[in-house]
Coordinates of C-alpha atoms in Angstrom, one line a residue:
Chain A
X1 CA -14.5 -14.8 15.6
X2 CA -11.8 -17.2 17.1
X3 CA -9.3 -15.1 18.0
X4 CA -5.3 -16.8 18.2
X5 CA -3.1 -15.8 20.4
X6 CA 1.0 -16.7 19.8
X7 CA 4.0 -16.3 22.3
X8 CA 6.2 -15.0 22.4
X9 CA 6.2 -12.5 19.8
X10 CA 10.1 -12.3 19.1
X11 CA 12.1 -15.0 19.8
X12 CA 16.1 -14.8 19.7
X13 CA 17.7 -17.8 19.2
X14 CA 20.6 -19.2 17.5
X15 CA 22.0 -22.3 15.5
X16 CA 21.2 -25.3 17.2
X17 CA 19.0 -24.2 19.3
X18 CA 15.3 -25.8 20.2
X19 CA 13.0 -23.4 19.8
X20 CA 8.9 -23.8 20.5
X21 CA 6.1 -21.0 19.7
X22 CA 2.7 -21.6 21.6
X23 CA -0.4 -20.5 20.1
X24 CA -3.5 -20.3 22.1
X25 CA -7.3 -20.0 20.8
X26 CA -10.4 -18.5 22.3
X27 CA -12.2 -21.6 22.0
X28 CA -11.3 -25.1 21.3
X29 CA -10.2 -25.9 17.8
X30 CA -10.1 -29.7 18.7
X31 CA -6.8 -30.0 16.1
X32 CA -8.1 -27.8 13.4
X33 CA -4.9 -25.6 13.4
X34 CA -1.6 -25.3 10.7
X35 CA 1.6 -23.1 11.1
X36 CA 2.9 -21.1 8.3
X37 CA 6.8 -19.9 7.6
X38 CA 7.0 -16.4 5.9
X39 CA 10.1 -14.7 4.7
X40 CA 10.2 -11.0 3.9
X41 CA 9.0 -10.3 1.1
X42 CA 7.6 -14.1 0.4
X43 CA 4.3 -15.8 0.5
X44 CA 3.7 -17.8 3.9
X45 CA 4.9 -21.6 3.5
X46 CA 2.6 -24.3 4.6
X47 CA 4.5 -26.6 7.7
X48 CA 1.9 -28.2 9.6
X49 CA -1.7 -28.9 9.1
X50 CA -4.0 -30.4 11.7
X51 CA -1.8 -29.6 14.1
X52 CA 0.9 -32.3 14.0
X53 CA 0.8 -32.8 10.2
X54 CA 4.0 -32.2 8.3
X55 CA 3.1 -30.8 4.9
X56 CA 5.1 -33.1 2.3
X57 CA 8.8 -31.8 1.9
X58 CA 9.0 -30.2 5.0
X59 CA 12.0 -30.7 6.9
X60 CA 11.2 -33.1 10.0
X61 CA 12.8 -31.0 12.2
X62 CA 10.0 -29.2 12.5
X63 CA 6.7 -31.0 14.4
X64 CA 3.6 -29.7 16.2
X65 CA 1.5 -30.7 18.7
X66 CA -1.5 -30.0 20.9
X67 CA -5.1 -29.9 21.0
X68 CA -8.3 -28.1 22.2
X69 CA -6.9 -24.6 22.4
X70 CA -3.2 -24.4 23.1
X71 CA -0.5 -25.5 20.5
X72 CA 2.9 -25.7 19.9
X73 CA 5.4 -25.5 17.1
X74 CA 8.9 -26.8 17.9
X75 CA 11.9 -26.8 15.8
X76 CA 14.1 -29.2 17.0
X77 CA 17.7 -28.0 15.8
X78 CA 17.5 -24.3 14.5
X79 CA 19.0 -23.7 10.7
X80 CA 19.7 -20.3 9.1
X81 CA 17.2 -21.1 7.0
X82 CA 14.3 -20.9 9.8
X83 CA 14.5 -17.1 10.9
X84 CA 11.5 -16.0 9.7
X85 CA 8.2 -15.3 11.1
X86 CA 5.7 -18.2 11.9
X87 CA 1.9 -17.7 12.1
X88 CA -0.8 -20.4 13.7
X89 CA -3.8 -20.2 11.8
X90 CA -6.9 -22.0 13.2
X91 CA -9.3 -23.9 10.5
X92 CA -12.0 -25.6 13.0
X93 CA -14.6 -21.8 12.3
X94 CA -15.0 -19.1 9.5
X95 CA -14.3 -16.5 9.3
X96 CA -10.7 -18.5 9.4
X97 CA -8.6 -16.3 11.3
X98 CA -4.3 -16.7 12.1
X99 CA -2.3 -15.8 15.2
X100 CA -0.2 -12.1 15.1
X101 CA 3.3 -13.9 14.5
X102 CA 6.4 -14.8 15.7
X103 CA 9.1 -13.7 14.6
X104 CA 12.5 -16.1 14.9
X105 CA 15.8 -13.7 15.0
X106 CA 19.3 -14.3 15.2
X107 CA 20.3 -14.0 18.4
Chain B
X6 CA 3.0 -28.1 -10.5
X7 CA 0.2 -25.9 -9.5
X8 CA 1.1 -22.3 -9.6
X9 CA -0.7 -19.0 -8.7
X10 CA -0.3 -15.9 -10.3
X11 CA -2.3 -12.4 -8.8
X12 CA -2.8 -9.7 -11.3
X13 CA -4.3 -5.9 -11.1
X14 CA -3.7 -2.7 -10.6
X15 CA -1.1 -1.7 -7.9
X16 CA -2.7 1.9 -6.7
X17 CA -6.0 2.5 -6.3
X18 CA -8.2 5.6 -5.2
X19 CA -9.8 6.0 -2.3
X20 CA -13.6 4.8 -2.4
X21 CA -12.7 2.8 -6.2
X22 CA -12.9 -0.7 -6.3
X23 CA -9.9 -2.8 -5.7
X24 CA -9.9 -5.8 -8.6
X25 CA -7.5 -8.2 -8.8
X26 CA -7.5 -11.5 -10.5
X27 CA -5.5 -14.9 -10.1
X28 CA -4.9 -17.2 -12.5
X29 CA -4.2 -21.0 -12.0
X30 CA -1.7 -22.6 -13.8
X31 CA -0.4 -26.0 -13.8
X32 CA -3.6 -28.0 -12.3
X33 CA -6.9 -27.4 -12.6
X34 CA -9.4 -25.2 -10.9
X35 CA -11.8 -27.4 -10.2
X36 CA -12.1 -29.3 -7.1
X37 CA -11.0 -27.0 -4.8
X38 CA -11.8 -23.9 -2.8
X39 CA -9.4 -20.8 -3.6
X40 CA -8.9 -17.8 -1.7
X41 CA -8.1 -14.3 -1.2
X42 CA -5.8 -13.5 1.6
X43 CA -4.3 -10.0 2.6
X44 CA -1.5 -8.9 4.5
X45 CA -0.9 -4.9 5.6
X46 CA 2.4 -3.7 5.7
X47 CA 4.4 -5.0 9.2
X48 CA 1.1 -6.8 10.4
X49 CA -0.2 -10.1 9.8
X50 CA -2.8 -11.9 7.9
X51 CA -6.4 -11.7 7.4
X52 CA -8.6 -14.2 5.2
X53 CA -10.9 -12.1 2.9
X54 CA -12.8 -14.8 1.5
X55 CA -13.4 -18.2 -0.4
X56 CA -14.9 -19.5 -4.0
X57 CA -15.7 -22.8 -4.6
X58 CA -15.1 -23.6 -8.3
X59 CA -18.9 -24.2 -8.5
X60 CA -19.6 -21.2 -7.7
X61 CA -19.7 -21.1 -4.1
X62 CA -18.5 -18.4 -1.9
X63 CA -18.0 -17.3 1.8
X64 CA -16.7 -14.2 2.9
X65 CA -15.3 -12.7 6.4
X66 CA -18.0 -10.9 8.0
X67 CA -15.8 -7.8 8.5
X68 CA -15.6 -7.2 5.0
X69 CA -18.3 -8.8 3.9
X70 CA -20.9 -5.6 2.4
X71 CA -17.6 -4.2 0.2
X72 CA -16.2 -8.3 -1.1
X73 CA -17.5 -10.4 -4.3
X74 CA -15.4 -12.7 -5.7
X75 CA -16.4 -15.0 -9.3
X76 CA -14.5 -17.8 -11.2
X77 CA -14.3 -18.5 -14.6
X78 CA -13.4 -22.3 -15.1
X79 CA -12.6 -21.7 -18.5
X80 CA -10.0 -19.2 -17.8
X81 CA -8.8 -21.1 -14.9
X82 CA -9.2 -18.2 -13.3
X83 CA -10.6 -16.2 -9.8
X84 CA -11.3 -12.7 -9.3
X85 CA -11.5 -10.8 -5.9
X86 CA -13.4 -6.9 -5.9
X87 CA -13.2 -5.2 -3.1
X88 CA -15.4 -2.0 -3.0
X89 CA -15.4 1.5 -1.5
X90 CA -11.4 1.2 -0.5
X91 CA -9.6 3.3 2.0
X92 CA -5.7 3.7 3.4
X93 CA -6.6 1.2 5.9
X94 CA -7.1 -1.6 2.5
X95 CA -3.7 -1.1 1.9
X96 CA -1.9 -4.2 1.8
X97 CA -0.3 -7.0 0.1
X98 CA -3.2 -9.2 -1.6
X99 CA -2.7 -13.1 -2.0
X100 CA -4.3 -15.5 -3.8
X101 CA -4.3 -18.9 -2.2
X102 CA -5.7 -22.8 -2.7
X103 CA -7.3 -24.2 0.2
X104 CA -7.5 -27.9 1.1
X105 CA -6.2 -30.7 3.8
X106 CA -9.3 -28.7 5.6
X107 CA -9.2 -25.8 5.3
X108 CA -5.5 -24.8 5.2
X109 CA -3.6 -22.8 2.5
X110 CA -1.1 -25.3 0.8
X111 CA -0.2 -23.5 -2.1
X112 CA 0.2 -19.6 -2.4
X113 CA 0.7 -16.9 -5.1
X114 CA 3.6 -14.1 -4.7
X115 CA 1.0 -11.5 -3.7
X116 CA 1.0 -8.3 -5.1
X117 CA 0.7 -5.2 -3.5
X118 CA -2.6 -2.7 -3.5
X119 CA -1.5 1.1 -2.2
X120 CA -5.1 2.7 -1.5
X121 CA -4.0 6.7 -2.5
X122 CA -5.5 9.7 -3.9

């Protein structure tokens, strides 16, 4: 299995702020990787597919980048409406496997 | 728009079959691959498998002696079992639609499966 790797875990940040979350795989995924946004208690939200795709009605404040085996996901200008936790999830090999999170708290 | 709805029983008994079943509303079934997803409490996300609308599965190798999952067109429908259950199959189980290769763009709520005697 490819295994996915995200740092940091937690990140504190607050309003405004630029904020980027790597996400590294065991093997290269070419671009074959999206980020997801969950809330508590919510479904994960689809942001980026093939790794600097934004899914439609996403804000553009959020982009990704990167290829091979190390990504990023970068919010440009943090909103309250961005703490949550965001997963990397590599589509290049099944079994289709996602990264352990990072969580986005106030700081 | 398309909307996914998981169904089935919220506790289940150690070495039962988990069953759950998601039902498609909005769009059709067709033409896509659909999967199962699951998410233990605090941790993170592991795919269970996919069905093509044809018929066509693939399943994570991890689980892969204790998982079958069917469709029924007509219903609009997809069904995950999951055999022999323990704690550790305790989790929150969602159904998802996969496309723009291989990603999942559109999610149900999940439902939650407590694996307890």
């Amino acid at each position: 299995d490819i295994q996915m790797t995200q740092s940091p875990s937690t990140l504190s940040a607050s309003v405004g702020d630029r904020v980027t979350i790597t996400c590294r795989a065991s093997q290269t995924l070419i671009s074959w990787l999206a980020w997801y946004q969950q809330k508590p208690g919510k479904a994960p939200k689809l942001l980026i597919y093939k790794a600097s795709s934004l899914e439609s009605g996403v804000p553009s404040r959020f982009s990704g980048s990167g290829s091979g085996t190390e990504f990023t996901l970068t919010i440009s200008s943090l909103q309250p409406d961005d703490f949550a936790t965001y997963y990397c999830q590599q589509c290049h090999t099944y079994p289709l496997t996602f990264g352990g999170g990072t969580k986005v708290e106030i700081k | 728009q398309v909307q996914l709805q998981e169904s089935g029983p919220g506790l289940v008994k150690p070495s039962e079959t988990l069953s759950l079943t998601c039902t498609v509303s909005g769009g059709s079934i067709s033409n896509y691959y659909w999967s199962w997803i699951r998410q233990p409490p605090g941790k993170g996300l592991e795919w269970i498998a996919y069905i093509y609308y044809s018929g066509t599965t693939k399943y994570n190798p991890s689980l892969k002696s204790r998982v079958a999952v069917s469709v029924d067109t007509s219903k609009n429908q997809f069904s995950l079992n999951l055999s022999s259950v323990t704690a550790a199959d305790t989790a929150v189980y969602y159904c998802a639609r996969q496309s723009k290769g291989d990603v999942f763009d559109i999610w149900g709520q999940g439902t939650m499966v407590t694996v307890s005697s």
